[in-house]
Amino acid sequence: MAFSADELRVLRRALAIALHPAPLQVEDVQDCLRLAESVDEAVREAGRLRAFLLDDLVRYREALPGSLAGYLELLRDALAAGYDPGVDDLAALRALRRNPAAAELLERCQVLAERSVRTRLARVSQATSSTAAGTATGSRARLLALPGGRGAGDEPKPNPPAPAERPVPKPSEVFPPRRRPVPPPPPEERVAG
């Protein structure tokens, strides 16, 4: 993202105000709002461009092997923009690995995909461990600090009695005995006549 000279001037003023708070003039506020709108529009445009690039990549992948050169070029552009190659990309590149450019790109994509999976697993692992640690230690400390919570000298209240457990039913109660089938009536004899 590139800023114009005017936008950089507004950004410098906004940063200076943030570091050294001072009363704001109406003109400064309006300039900051216009800059924020410009940045938001640039972010939206980047999102639209990324979506177009990824849609184009899917179209070229579906047209393989006839679109090999275009697909490889688009995939390189997408990777440069931060795209994590998906399963479909890896499968397409494996099918095209006889092409030296596709084989090289396959190696790069496998490294990126593996790194992406490891990063996601680390985040999930970290989130679950921090959640478990928060419920094990932090939640009790927070509850004690709430107004009206249990203080140091208060006696703990006894736990409410557990609800009476239902007895486990017998199999004969759950599955009643089968009734024996009634034999069909004897067939009537045919009279020849």
Coordinates of C-alpha atoms in Angstrom, one line a residue:
M1 CA 0.0 0.0 0.0
A2 CA 1.4 3.4 -1.0
F3 CA 0.5 6.7 0.6
S4 CA 0.4 10.1 -1.2
A5 CA 2.3 13.0 0.2
D6 CA -0.9 14.5 1.8
E7 CA -1.8 11.2 3.3
L8 CA 1.6 10.8 4.8
R9 CA 1.3 14.3 6.3
V10 CA -2.0 13.4 7.9
L11 CA -0.6 10.1 9.2
R12 CA 2.4 11.9 10.8
R13 CA 0.0 14.4 12.5
A14 CA -2.2 11.6 13.7
L15 CA 0.8 9.7 15.1
A16 CA 2.1 12.9 16.8
I17 CA -1.3 13.5 18.4
A18 CA -1.4 9.9 19.6
L19 CA 2.0 10.2 21.2
H20 CA 1.5 13.7 22.6
P21 CA -2.2 14.2 23.2
A22 CA -3.4 17.7 22.5
P23 CA -6.7 19.3 21.6
L24 CA -7.7 18.4 18.1
Q25 CA -8.8 20.9 15.5
V26 CA -11.8 20.1 13.3
E27 CA -9.7 20.0 10.2
D28 CA -7.3 17.4 11.8
V29 CA -10.2 15.2 12.7
Q30 CA -11.7 15.4 9.1
D31 CA -8.3 14.7 7.6
C32 CA -7.9 11.6 9.8
L33 CA -11.4 10.4 8.9
R34 CA -10.6 10.8 5.2
L35 CA -7.3 8.9 5.6
A36 CA -9.2 6.1 7.5
E37 CA -11.7 5.9 4.6
S38 CA -8.9 5.7 2.1
V39 CA -7.1 2.9 4.0
D40 CA -10.4 1.0 4.3
E41 CA -11.1 1.3 0.6
A42 CA -7.5 0.1 -0.2
V43 CA -8.1 -2.9 2.1
R44 CA -11.4 -3.7 0.4
E45 CA -9.8 -3.4 -3.0
A46 CA -7.0 -5.7 -2.0
G47 CA -9.6 -8.2 -0.8
R48 CA -11.4 -8.0 -4.1
L49 CA -8.2 -8.5 -6.0
R50 CA -7.2 -11.5 -3.9
A51 CA -10.7 -13.1 -4.4
F52 CA -10.4 -12.5 -8.2
L53 CA -6.9 -14.0 -8.2
L54 CA -8.0 -17.1 -6.3
D55 CA -11.1 -17.5 -8.5
D56 CA -8.9 -17.3 -11.6
L57 CA -6.5 -19.8 -10.1
V58 CA -9.4 -22.3 -9.6
R59 CA -10.5 -21.8 -13.2
Y60 CA -7.0 -22.5 -14.5
R61 CA -6.6 -25.5 -12.2
E62 CA -9.9 -27.0 -13.5
A63 CA -8.7 -26.5 -17.1
L64 CA -5.4 -28.4 -16.5
P65 CA -3.3 -29.7 -18.3
G66 CA -4.2 -27.4 -21.2
S67 CA -3.7 -24.3 -19.0
L68 CA -0.4 -25.3 -17.4
A69 CA 1.6 -22.2 -18.1
G70 CA -1.1 -19.9 -16.9
Y71 CA -1.9 -22.0 -13.9
L72 CA 1.8 -22.0 -12.8
E73 CA 2.1 -18.3 -13.2
L74 CA -1.1 -17.6 -11.3
L75 CA -0.1 -19.9 -8.5
R76 CA 3.3 -18.2 -8.2
D77 CA 1.5 -14.8 -8.0
A78 CA -0.9 -16.2 -5.4
L79 CA 1.9 -17.6 -3.3
A80 CA 3.7 -14.3 -3.4
A81 CA 0.5 -12.6 -2.1
G82 CA 0.5 -15.0 0.9
Y83 CA -1.8 -17.8 -0.4
D84 CA -1.5 -21.1 1.4
P85 CA -1.7 -23.9 -1.3
G86 CA -4.6 -26.2 -0.8
V87 CA -5.1 -29.9 -1.3
D88 CA -6.3 -29.3 -4.9
D89 CA -3.2 -27.4 -5.7
L90 CA -0.9 -30.1 -4.4
A91 CA -2.9 -32.8 -6.3
A92 CA -2.7 -30.8 -9.5
L93 CA 1.0 -30.2 -9.1
R94 CA 1.7 -33.9 -8.4
A95 CA -0.1 -34.8 -11.6
L96 CA 2.1 -32.4 -13.5
R97 CA 5.4 -33.1 -11.8
R98 CA 7.0 -34.3 -15.1
N99 CA 7.1 -30.6 -16.0
P100 CA 10.3 -29.1 -14.3
A101 CA 8.5 -25.9 -13.4
A102 CA 5.6 -27.8 -11.8
A103 CA 8.0 -30.0 -9.9
E104 CA 9.8 -27.0 -8.5
L105 CA 6.5 -25.3 -7.5
L106 CA 5.3 -28.6 -6.0
E107 CA 8.3 -28.7 -3.6
R108 CA 7.7 -25.0 -2.6
C109 CA 4.0 -25.6 -2.1
Q110 CA 4.6 -28.7 0.0
V111 CA 6.9 -26.7 2.3
L112 CA 4.4 -23.9 2.6
A113 CA 1.4 -26.3 3.2
E114 CA 3.4 -28.1 5.9
R115 CA 4.3 -24.9 7.6
S116 CA 0.7 -23.7 7.4
V117 CA -0.6 -26.9 9.0
R118 CA 2.1 -26.7 11.8
T119 CA 1.2 -23.1 12.5
R120 CA -2.5 -23.9 12.7
L121 CA -1.9 -26.9 15.0
A122 CA 0.3 -24.8 17.3
R123 CA -2.4 -22.1 17.5
V124 CA -5.0 -24.7 18.3
S125 CA -2.8 -26.4 20.9
Q126 CA -1.9 -23.1 22.5
A127 CA -5.6 -22.0 22.6
T128 CA -6.7 -25.2 24.2
S129 CA -3.8 -25.2 26.8
S130 CA -4.5 -21.5 27.7
T131 CA -8.2 -22.2 28.0
A132 CA -7.5 -25.2 30.2
A133 CA -5.0 -23.3 32.3
G134 CA -7.5 -20.4 32.6
T135 CA -10.3 -22.6 33.9
A136 CA -7.9 -24.5 36.2
T137 CA -6.3 -21.5 37.9
G138 CA -7.4 -18.1 36.6
S139 CA -11.2 -18.6 37.0
R140 CA -11.1 -19.4 40.7
A141 CA -8.9 -16.4 41.4
R142 CA -11.3 -14.2 39.4
L143 CA -14.3 -15.5 41.2
L144 CA -12.7 -14.8 44.6
A145 CA -12.1 -11.3 43.6
L146 CA -15.7 -10.5 42.6
P147 CA -17.6 -8.3 45.0
G148 CA -19.8 -10.5 47.2
G149 CA -17.7 -13.5 46.5
R150 CA -16.2 -15.8 49.1
G151 CA -13.7 -13.9 51.3
A152 CA -10.8 -15.4 53.3
G153 CA -12.8 -15.7 56.5
D154 CA -16.0 -17.0 55.1
E155 CA -16.9 -20.6 55.6
P156 CA -17.5 -22.6 52.4
K157 CA -21.1 -23.6 51.8
P158 CA -21.7 -27.3 51.6
N159 CA -22.4 -28.7 48.2
P160 CA -26.1 -29.3 47.4
P161 CA -27.0 -33.0 47.7
A162 CA -26.7 -34.9 44.4
P163 CA -29.9 -36.0 42.8
A164 CA -30.9 -39.6 43.5
E165 CA -29.6 -41.8 40.8
R166 CA -32.1 -44.0 38.9
P167 CA -31.5 -47.7 39.1
V168 CA -30.1 -49.3 36.0
P169 CA -33.0 -51.2 34.3
K170 CA -32.7 -54.9 33.7
P171 CA -32.5 -56.1 30.1
S172 CA -35.9 -57.8 30.4
E173 CA -37.4 -54.4 31.3
V174 CA -35.8 -52.6 28.4
F175 CA -36.3 -55.4 25.9
P176 CA -39.5 -57.4 26.6
P177 CA -39.5 -61.0 25.7
R178 CA -40.4 -61.9 22.1
R179 CA -43.7 -63.5 21.4
R180 CA -43.6 -66.7 19.4
P181 CA -45.1 -66.3 16.0
V182 CA -48.5 -67.9 15.5
P183 CA -48.4 -70.6 12.8
P184 CA -50.4 -69.8 9.7
P185 CA -53.7 -71.7 9.3
P186 CA -53.5 -74.9 7.3
P187 CA -54.1 -74.4 3.5
E188 CA -57.5 -75.3 2.3
E189 CA -57.7 -78.4 0.1
R190 CA -58.6 -77.8 -3.4
V191 CA -61.5 -79.7 -4.8
A192 CA -60.9 -80.9 -8.3
G193 CA -64.0 -80.6 -10.2

